[in-house]
Amino acid sequence: MSGPAQALCRTRLPDGTLLTVTATRRERAGRADVKCMVPGDAALAERLQQVVRLARHTEAKIDSRDQVVLSVDRAPAGRDCELAFVLADRLVRGVWHGRGDPVANGWSDAWQLGRVDGHDVADASPDALLGGPDGLSHLGQLDGHPDPGARVSGARAWFPLHSGGDGDGLGWVEVSVHPLDGERIDEEQTIAVPGADAARQLAVRQALAGARHFDGRGVGRWRTTVRFSDAAFAGRSYELALVLADRIARGREFMPRARLLATGCSDAWHAGRVDTVDGLAPKCALLLREAGPGDRILLPHAWRDALPAGFADDVRARGASVACVERIGII
């Protein structure tokens, strides 16, 4: 990295005082690429870590050989400090060169697009960086560049959540891809799954890397962020939805008129194969209940002869369509 060893960015709190975000760069040594420390609030520290990782998504290049540690001496209030954390991370890595120690307030619900939705501070100084339509609306403006979100393609697919309880419904997985500019790094290292545990991150990376290998020209071309809905789930039946959302985002699959609902996994995504999953009857009942006009339902080919009687007709009666697939491809 070419940035300084340490950088500061300040943010104004609701009481008018300034909070300093300190970013320190150190050797990675096998540790996480980003670490956030907030005194007495581990949950907030974890959320801000996700914010910083998502905001990196649209950068032209990322050098992850060093670790960035972001810290504050007291807990911030609300979300208005998010922009300061993002900018401190960029300052210490040399991605952005601000003047002095900037003061910034702003937050976003789509950091992975590089956009800044707004700010909450009401008494900011004239030279402060404020997020939102009336200020810094996207991170590209820091250097006079176009909206980085214009280069991001994203898609979402849904999968059934069946646990046998009253909370059964649909979960979603969203894949956002940004083209790499000549970087040649390991495919799995280009895929981020903020908020997921190590086991799920590994499973997601392996599934996408395998499915892209099946494309022939899908490897080494994208930086990818994968997000899941808040509903808890276990198992691998989300994998087909994940792979198809990725293919739609990369322009490798047709979009349905409405939602794409899918369940399935694979032990051979590199061969494009779709394997079966458990829970045929309850998942079909759930999908039929949730299906709406224009939805497309994709199921493992192994389910074809065991589908509930009249299932396909009932799906069509709801204005949706269903197919049992043996392989991924143009479905």
GROMACS .gro file of C-alpha atoms in nm:
model
  331
    1MET     CA    1   0.000   0.000   0.000
    2SER     CA    2   0.111   0.359  -0.061
    3GLY     CA    3  -0.085   0.534   0.214
    4PRO     CA    4   0.037   0.664   0.550
    5ALA     CA    5   0.073   0.441   0.856
    6GLN     CA    6  -0.207   0.632   1.031
    7ALA     CA    7  -0.486   0.869   0.928
    8LEU     CA    8  -0.765   1.060   1.104
    9CYS     CA    9  -1.117   1.159   1.008
   10ARG     CA   10  -1.356   1.340   1.240
   11THR     CA   11  -1.734   1.333   1.262
   12ARG     CA   12  -1.973   1.565   1.445
   13LEU     CA   13  -2.198   1.406   1.709
   14PRO     CA   14  -2.553   1.520   1.793
   15ASP     CA   15  -2.424   1.710   2.099
   16GLY     CA   16  -2.194   1.918   1.878
   17THR     CA   17  -1.866   1.757   1.983
   18LEU     CA   18  -1.625   1.599   1.738
   19LEU     CA   19  -1.544   1.229   1.740
   20THR     CA   20  -1.214   1.119   1.588
   21VAL     CA   21  -1.189   0.800   1.383
   22THR     CA   22  -0.830   0.676   1.380
   23ALA     CA   23  -0.722   0.441   1.101
   24THR     CA   24  -0.400   0.246   1.148
   25ARG     CA   25  -0.235   0.029   0.885
   26ARG     CA   26  -0.029  -0.271   0.991
   27GLU     CA   27   0.095  -0.604   0.857
   28ARG     CA   28  -0.188  -0.844   0.778
   29ALA     CA   29  -0.024  -1.150   0.938
   30GLY     CA   30  -0.323  -1.371   0.859
   31ARG     CA   31  -0.571  -1.140   1.034
   32ALA     CA   32  -0.895  -0.989   0.901
   33ASP     CA   33  -0.850  -0.719   0.638
   34VAL     CA   34  -1.052  -0.467   0.841
   35LYS     CA   35  -1.096  -0.443   1.216
   36CYS     CA   36  -1.318  -0.189   1.393
   37MET     CA   37  -1.304  -0.114   1.763
   38VAL     CA   38  -1.581   0.072   1.948
   39PRO     CA   39  -1.554   0.081   2.330
   40GLY     CA   40  -1.835  -0.116   2.493
   41ASP     CA   41  -2.028  -0.191   2.173
   42ALA     CA   42  -1.907  -0.498   1.985
   43ALA     CA   43  -2.223  -0.512   1.771
   44LEU     CA   44  -2.169  -0.156   1.645
   45ALA     CA   45  -1.804  -0.234   1.573
   46GLU     CA   46  -1.908  -0.536   1.364
   47ARG     CA   47  -2.164  -0.331   1.171
   48LEU     CA   48  -1.910  -0.058   1.094
   49GLN     CA   49  -1.666  -0.325   0.978
   50GLN     CA   50  -1.931  -0.437   0.728
   51VAL     CA   51  -1.989  -0.076   0.618
   52VAL     CA   52  -1.619  -0.031   0.538
   53ARG     CA   53  -1.597  -0.361   0.352
   54LEU     CA   54  -1.906  -0.280   0.146
   55ALA     CA   55  -1.774   0.067   0.062
   56ARG     CA   56  -1.457  -0.091  -0.080
   57HIS     CA   57  -1.665  -0.282  -0.335
   58THR     CA   58  -1.648  -0.021  -0.611
   59GLU     CA   59  -1.277   0.066  -0.577
   60ALA     CA   60  -1.078   0.002  -0.892
   61LYS     CA   61  -0.819  -0.205  -0.704
   62ILE     CA   62  -0.786  -0.339  -0.350
   63ASP     CA   63  -0.455  -0.436  -0.191
   64SER     CA   64  -0.540  -0.661   0.104
   65ARG     CA   65  -0.185  -0.741   0.210
   66ASP     CA   66  -0.215  -0.503   0.509
   67GLN     CA   67  -0.478  -0.482   0.780
   68VAL     CA   68  -0.662  -0.158   0.858
   69VAL     CA   69  -0.765  -0.102   1.221
   70LEU     CA   70  -1.033   0.165   1.275
   71SER     CA   71  -1.090   0.288   1.631
   72VAL     CA   72  -1.268   0.557   1.832
   73ASP     CA   73  -1.227   0.652   2.197
   74ARG     CA   74  -1.601   0.650   2.267
   75ALA     CA   75  -1.912   0.506   2.106
   76PRO     CA   76  -2.072   0.722   1.833
   77ALA     CA   77  -2.447   0.787   1.830
   78GLY     CA   78  -2.660   0.678   1.535
   79ARG     CA   79  -2.532   0.606   1.185
   80ASP     CA   80  -2.398   0.947   1.091
   81CYS     CA   81  -2.039   0.836   1.159
   82GLU     CA   82  -2.038   0.579   0.876
   83LEU     CA   83  -1.890   0.816   0.619
   84ALA     CA   84  -1.605   0.908   0.855
   85PHE     CA   85  -1.512   0.540   0.894
   86VAL     CA   86  -1.521   0.489   0.517
   87LEU     CA   87  -1.303   0.795   0.454
   88ALA     CA   88  -1.053   0.709   0.728
   89ASP     CA   89  -1.012   0.366   0.567
   90ARG     CA   90  -0.949   0.528   0.227
   91LEU     CA   91  -0.706   0.784   0.368
   92VAL     CA   92  -0.483   0.531   0.540
   93ARG     CA   93  -0.468   0.314   0.227
   94GLY     CA   94  -0.389   0.605  -0.003
   95VAL     CA   95  -0.709   0.559  -0.203
   96TRP     CA   96  -0.814   0.919  -0.125
   97HIS     CA   97  -0.598   1.214  -0.027
   98GLY     CA   98  -0.800   1.460   0.177
   99ARG     CA   99  -0.676   1.790   0.309
  100GLY     CA  100  -0.582   1.784   0.676
  101ASP     CA  101  -0.811   1.582   0.902
  102PRO     CA  102  -1.153   1.606   0.732
  103VAL     CA  103  -1.482   1.623   0.917
  104ALA     CA  104  -1.749   1.402   0.761
  105ASN     CA  105  -2.106   1.298   0.841
  106GLY     CA  106  -2.314   1.061   0.634
  107TRP     CA  107  -2.474   0.722   0.608
  108SER     CA  108  -2.594   0.484   0.338
  109ASP     CA  109  -2.810   0.178   0.286
  110ALA     CA  110  -2.609   0.088  -0.026
  111TRP     CA  111  -2.239   0.135   0.044
  112GLN     CA  112  -2.165  -0.147  -0.201
  113LEU     CA  113  -2.283   0.090  -0.476
  114GLY     CA  114  -2.058   0.369  -0.353
  115ARG     CA  115  -2.359   0.592  -0.285
  116VAL     CA  116  -2.417   0.811   0.021
  117ASP     CA  117  -2.786   0.845   0.105
  118GLY     CA  118  -2.788   1.130   0.357
  119HIS     CA  119  -2.666   1.282   0.684
  120ASP     CA  120  -2.820   1.369   1.020
  121VAL     CA  121  -2.602   1.651   1.158
  122ALA     CA  122  -2.770   1.992   1.157
  123ASP     CA  123  -2.491   2.229   1.262
  124ALA     CA  124  -2.197   2.120   1.048
  125SER     CA  125  -1.916   2.357   0.961
  126PRO     CA  126  -1.906   2.498   0.604
  127ASP     CA  127  -1.603   2.286   0.510
  128ALA     CA  128  -1.748   1.955   0.634
  129LEU     CA  129  -1.821   1.667   0.397
  130LEU     CA  130  -2.189   1.587   0.424
  131GLY     CA  131  -2.346   1.284   0.259
  132GLY     CA  132  -2.665   1.297   0.057
  133PRO     CA  133  -2.818   1.453  -0.256
  134ASP     CA  134  -2.727   1.805  -0.138
  135GLY     CA  135  -2.364   1.709  -0.067
  136LEU     CA  136  -2.153   1.401  -0.132
  137SER     CA  137  -2.404   1.178  -0.309
  138HIS     CA  138  -2.153   0.913  -0.416
  139LEU     CA  139  -1.792   0.830  -0.333
  140GLY     CA  140  -1.673   0.897  -0.687
  141GLN     CA  141  -1.725   1.269  -0.624
  142LEU     CA  142  -1.426   1.268  -0.389
  143ASP     CA  143  -1.200   1.256  -0.696
  144GLY     CA  144  -1.435   1.399  -0.959
  145HIS     CA  145  -1.526   1.058  -1.097
  146PRO     CA  146  -1.867   0.934  -1.220
  147ASP     CA  147  -2.105   0.753  -0.988
  148PRO     CA  148  -1.930   0.418  -0.922
  149GLY     CA  149  -2.268   0.252  -0.883
  150ALA     CA  150  -2.316   0.289  -1.259
  151ARG     CA  151  -2.064   0.007  -1.306
  152VAL     CA  152  -2.226  -0.223  -1.051
  153SER     CA  153  -2.472  -0.487  -1.163
  154GLY     CA  154  -2.684  -0.666  -0.906
  155ALA     CA  155  -2.957  -0.927  -0.885
  156ARG     CA  156  -3.159  -1.094  -0.613
  157ALA     CA  157  -3.311  -1.443  -0.594
  158TRP     CA  158  -3.532  -1.601  -0.331
  159PHE     CA  159  -3.517  -1.946  -0.169
  160PRO     CA  160  -3.757  -2.128   0.067
  161LEU     CA  161  -3.687  -2.126   0.440
  162HIS     CA  162  -3.838  -2.441   0.590
  163SER     CA  163  -3.788  -2.530   0.955
  164GLY     CA  164  -4.124  -2.684   1.036
  165GLY     CA  165  -4.237  -2.382   1.238
  166ASP     CA  166  -4.467  -2.086   1.191
  167GLY     CA  167  -4.185  -1.867   1.061
  168ASP     CA  168  -4.141  -2.048   0.730
  169GLY     CA  169  -4.118  -1.816   0.432
  170LEU     CA  170  -3.877  -1.691   0.169
  171GLY     CA  171  -3.523  -1.569   0.223
  172TRP     CA  172  -3.325  -1.382  -0.038
  173VAL     CA  173  -2.968  -1.364  -0.157
  174GLU     CA  174  -2.838  -1.061  -0.346
  175VAL     CA  175  -2.525  -1.059  -0.562
  176SER     CA  176  -2.354  -0.736  -0.673
  177VAL     CA  177  -2.065  -0.749  -0.921
  178HIS     CA  178  -1.815  -0.481  -1.022
  179PRO     CA  179  -1.567  -0.534  -1.308
  180LEU     CA  180  -1.203  -0.582  -1.213
  181ASP     CA  181  -0.954  -0.353  -1.384
  182GLY     CA  182  -0.679  -0.591  -1.485
  183GLU     CA  183  -0.637  -0.750  -1.143
  184ARG     CA  184  -0.540  -1.117  -1.149
  185ILE     CA  185  -0.602  -1.258  -0.805
  186ASP     CA  186  -0.754  -1.577  -0.668
  187GLU     CA  187  -1.125  -1.593  -0.756
  188GLU     CA  188  -1.239  -1.671  -0.403
  189GLN     CA  189  -1.056  -1.364  -0.270
  190THR     CA  190  -1.270  -1.138  -0.492
  191ILE     CA  191  -1.593  -1.253  -0.321
  192ALA     CA  192  -1.705  -1.085   0.002
  193VAL     CA  193  -1.996  -1.199   0.220
  194PRO     CA  194  -2.028  -0.932   0.491
  195GLY     CA  195  -2.189  -1.051   0.813
  196ALA     CA  196  -2.159  -1.423   0.737
  197ASP     CA  197  -1.955  -1.661   0.949
  198ALA     CA  198  -1.638  -1.822   0.813
  199ALA     CA  199  -1.811  -2.146   0.714
  200ARG     CA  200  -2.079  -1.972   0.507
  201GLN     CA  201  -1.827  -1.735   0.349
  202LEU     CA  202  -1.622  -2.034   0.236
  203ALA     CA  203  -1.930  -2.217   0.104
  204VAL     CA  204  -2.047  -1.911  -0.093
  205ARG     CA  205  -1.704  -1.851  -0.241
  206GLN     CA  206  -1.661  -2.213  -0.345
  207ALA     CA  207  -2.008  -2.230  -0.504
  208LEU     CA  208  -1.960  -1.910  -0.706
  209ALA     CA  209  -1.603  -1.992  -0.808
  210GLY     CA  210  -1.715  -2.337  -0.926
  211ALA     CA  211  -2.017  -2.207  -1.117
  212ARG     CA  212  -1.808  -1.938  -1.286
  213HIS     CA  213  -1.552  -2.200  -1.386
  214PHE     CA  214  -1.838  -2.375  -1.568
  215ASP     CA  215  -1.893  -2.052  -1.767
  216GLY     CA  216  -1.551  -2.083  -1.923
  217ARG     CA  217  -1.490  -1.706  -1.922
  218GLY     CA  218  -1.647  -1.615  -1.591
  219VAL     CA  219  -1.334  -1.635  -1.372
  220GLY     CA  220  -1.109  -1.341  -1.283
  221ARG     CA  221  -1.339  -1.067  -1.410
  222TRP     CA  222  -1.545  -0.946  -1.112
  223ARG     CA  223  -1.534  -0.819  -0.758
  224THR     CA  224  -1.841  -0.957  -0.584
  225THR     CA  225  -2.045  -0.876  -0.274
  226VAL     CA  226  -2.306  -1.126  -0.153
  227ARG     CA  227  -2.576  -1.027   0.095
  228PHE     CA  228  -2.846  -1.239   0.257
  229SER     CA  229  -3.177  -1.140   0.413
  230ASP     CA  230  -3.186  -1.121   0.792
  231ALA     CA  231  -3.374  -1.449   0.839
  232ALA     CA  232  -3.156  -1.723   0.991
  233PHE     CA  233  -3.116  -2.048   0.799
  234ALA     CA  234  -2.897  -2.357   0.781
  235GLY     CA  235  -2.800  -2.600   0.510
  236ARG     CA  236  -2.710  -2.553   0.144
  237SER     CA  237  -3.045  -2.527  -0.030
  238TYR     CA  238  -2.982  -2.157  -0.100
  239GLU     CA  239  -2.698  -2.240  -0.341
  240LEU     CA  240  -2.903  -2.256  -0.663
  241ALA     CA  241  -3.058  -1.916  -0.586
  242LEU     CA  242  -2.709  -1.779  -0.516
  243VAL     CA  243  -2.561  -1.910  -0.840
  244LEU     CA  244  -2.855  -1.788  -1.049
  245ALA     CA  245  -2.849  -1.440  -0.891
  246ASP     CA  246  -2.479  -1.425  -0.978
  247ARG     CA  247  -2.545  -1.535  -1.337
  248ILE     CA  248  -2.818  -1.272  -1.379
  249ALA     CA  249  -2.592  -1.001  -1.235
  250ARG     CA  250  -2.318  -1.101  -1.482
  251GLY     CA  251  -2.556  -1.110  -1.778
  252ARG     CA  252  -2.540  -1.489  -1.813
  253GLU     CA  253  -2.906  -1.562  -1.741
  254PHE     CA  254  -3.243  -1.427  -1.847
  255MET     CA  255  -3.440  -1.238  -1.585
  256PRO     CA  256  -3.797  -1.351  -1.509
  257ARG     CA  257  -4.079  -1.101  -1.531
  258ALA     CA  258  -4.097  -1.094  -1.151
  259ARG     CA  259  -3.894  -1.288  -0.892
  260LEU     CA  260  -3.670  -1.591  -0.931
  261LEU     CA  261  -3.745  -1.854  -0.664
  262ALA     CA  262  -3.506  -2.149  -0.645
  263THR     CA  263  -3.382  -2.428  -0.424
  264GLY     CA  264  -3.098  -2.671  -0.488
  265CYS     CA  265  -2.731  -2.731  -0.419
  266SER     CA  266  -2.441  -2.904  -0.591
  267ASP     CA  267  -2.123  -3.095  -0.521
  268ALA     CA  268  -2.007  -3.016  -0.875
  269TRP     CA  269  -2.087  -2.656  -0.964
  270HIS     CA  270  -1.776  -2.658  -1.183
  271ALA     CA  271  -1.965  -2.905  -1.405
  272GLY     CA  272  -2.287  -2.701  -1.389
  273ARG     CA  273  -2.473  -2.980  -1.213
  274VAL     CA  274  -2.774  -2.916  -0.987
  275ASP     CA  275  -2.820  -3.168  -0.705
  276THR     CA  276  -3.121  -3.242  -0.490
  277VAL     CA  277  -3.200  -3.107  -0.144
  278ASP     CA  278  -3.429  -3.225   0.134
  279GLY     CA  279  -3.781  -3.106   0.210
  280LEU     CA  280  -3.956  -3.154  -0.124
  281ALA     CA  281  -4.316  -3.155   0.003
  282PRO     CA  282  -4.301  -2.865   0.251
  283LYS     CA  283  -4.087  -2.653   0.024
  284CYS     CA  284  -4.322  -2.704  -0.270
  285ALA     CA  285  -4.615  -2.606  -0.048
  286LEU     CA  286  -4.429  -2.297   0.066
  287LEU     CA  287  -4.330  -2.197  -0.287
  288LEU     CA  288  -4.684  -2.245  -0.413
  289ARG     CA  289  -4.814  -2.027  -0.130
  290GLU     CA  290  -4.561  -1.751  -0.202
  291ALA     CA  291  -4.566  -1.760  -0.584
  292GLY     CA  292  -4.713  -1.463  -0.765
  293PRO     CA  293  -4.768  -1.347  -1.124
  294GLY     CA  294  -4.446  -1.348  -1.327
  295ASP     CA  295  -4.243  -1.549  -1.074
  296ARG     CA  296  -4.015  -1.826  -1.199
  297ILE     CA  297  -3.962  -2.133  -0.976
  298LEU     CA  298  -3.658  -2.356  -1.037
  299LEU     CA  299  -3.623  -2.692  -0.863
  300PRO     CA  300  -3.373  -2.981  -0.881
  301HIS     CA  301  -3.432  -3.220  -1.170
  302ALA     CA  302  -3.442  -3.508  -0.920
  303TRP     CA  303  -3.772  -3.368  -0.788
  304ARG     CA  304  -3.950  -3.389  -1.124
  305ASP     CA  305  -4.123  -3.724  -1.076
  306ALA     CA  306  -4.200  -3.666  -0.708
  307LEU     CA  307  -4.370  -3.326  -0.723
  308PRO     CA  308  -4.708  -3.307  -0.548
  309ALA     CA  309  -5.002  -3.388  -0.772
  310GLY     CA  310  -5.114  -3.083  -0.967
  311PHE     CA  311  -4.826  -2.868  -0.843
  312ALA     CA  312  -4.724  -2.737  -1.185
  313ASP     CA  313  -5.087  -2.659  -1.277
  314ASP     CA  314  -5.141  -2.478  -0.948
  315VAL     CA  315  -4.826  -2.271  -1.005
  316ARG     CA  316  -4.943  -2.173  -1.352
  317ALA     CA  317  -5.284  -2.084  -1.214
  318ARG     CA  318  -5.109  -1.825  -0.996
  319GLY     CA  319  -4.946  -1.671  -1.301
  320ALA     CA  320  -4.602  -1.818  -1.227
  321SER     CA  321  -4.393  -2.086  -1.398
  322VAL     CA  322  -4.190  -2.383  -1.275
  323ALA     CA  323  -3.907  -2.598  -1.414
  324CYS     CA  324  -3.693  -2.880  -1.279
  325VAL     CA  325  -3.333  -2.826  -1.391
  326GLU     CA  326  -3.044  -3.068  -1.414
  327ARG     CA  327  -2.778  -2.811  -1.498
  328ILE     CA  328  -2.727  -2.437  -1.491
  329GLY     CA  329  -2.715  -2.255  -1.821
  330ILE     CA  330  -2.957  -2.033  -2.005
  331ILE     CA  331  -3.268  -2.144  -1.815
   0.00000   0.00000   0.00000
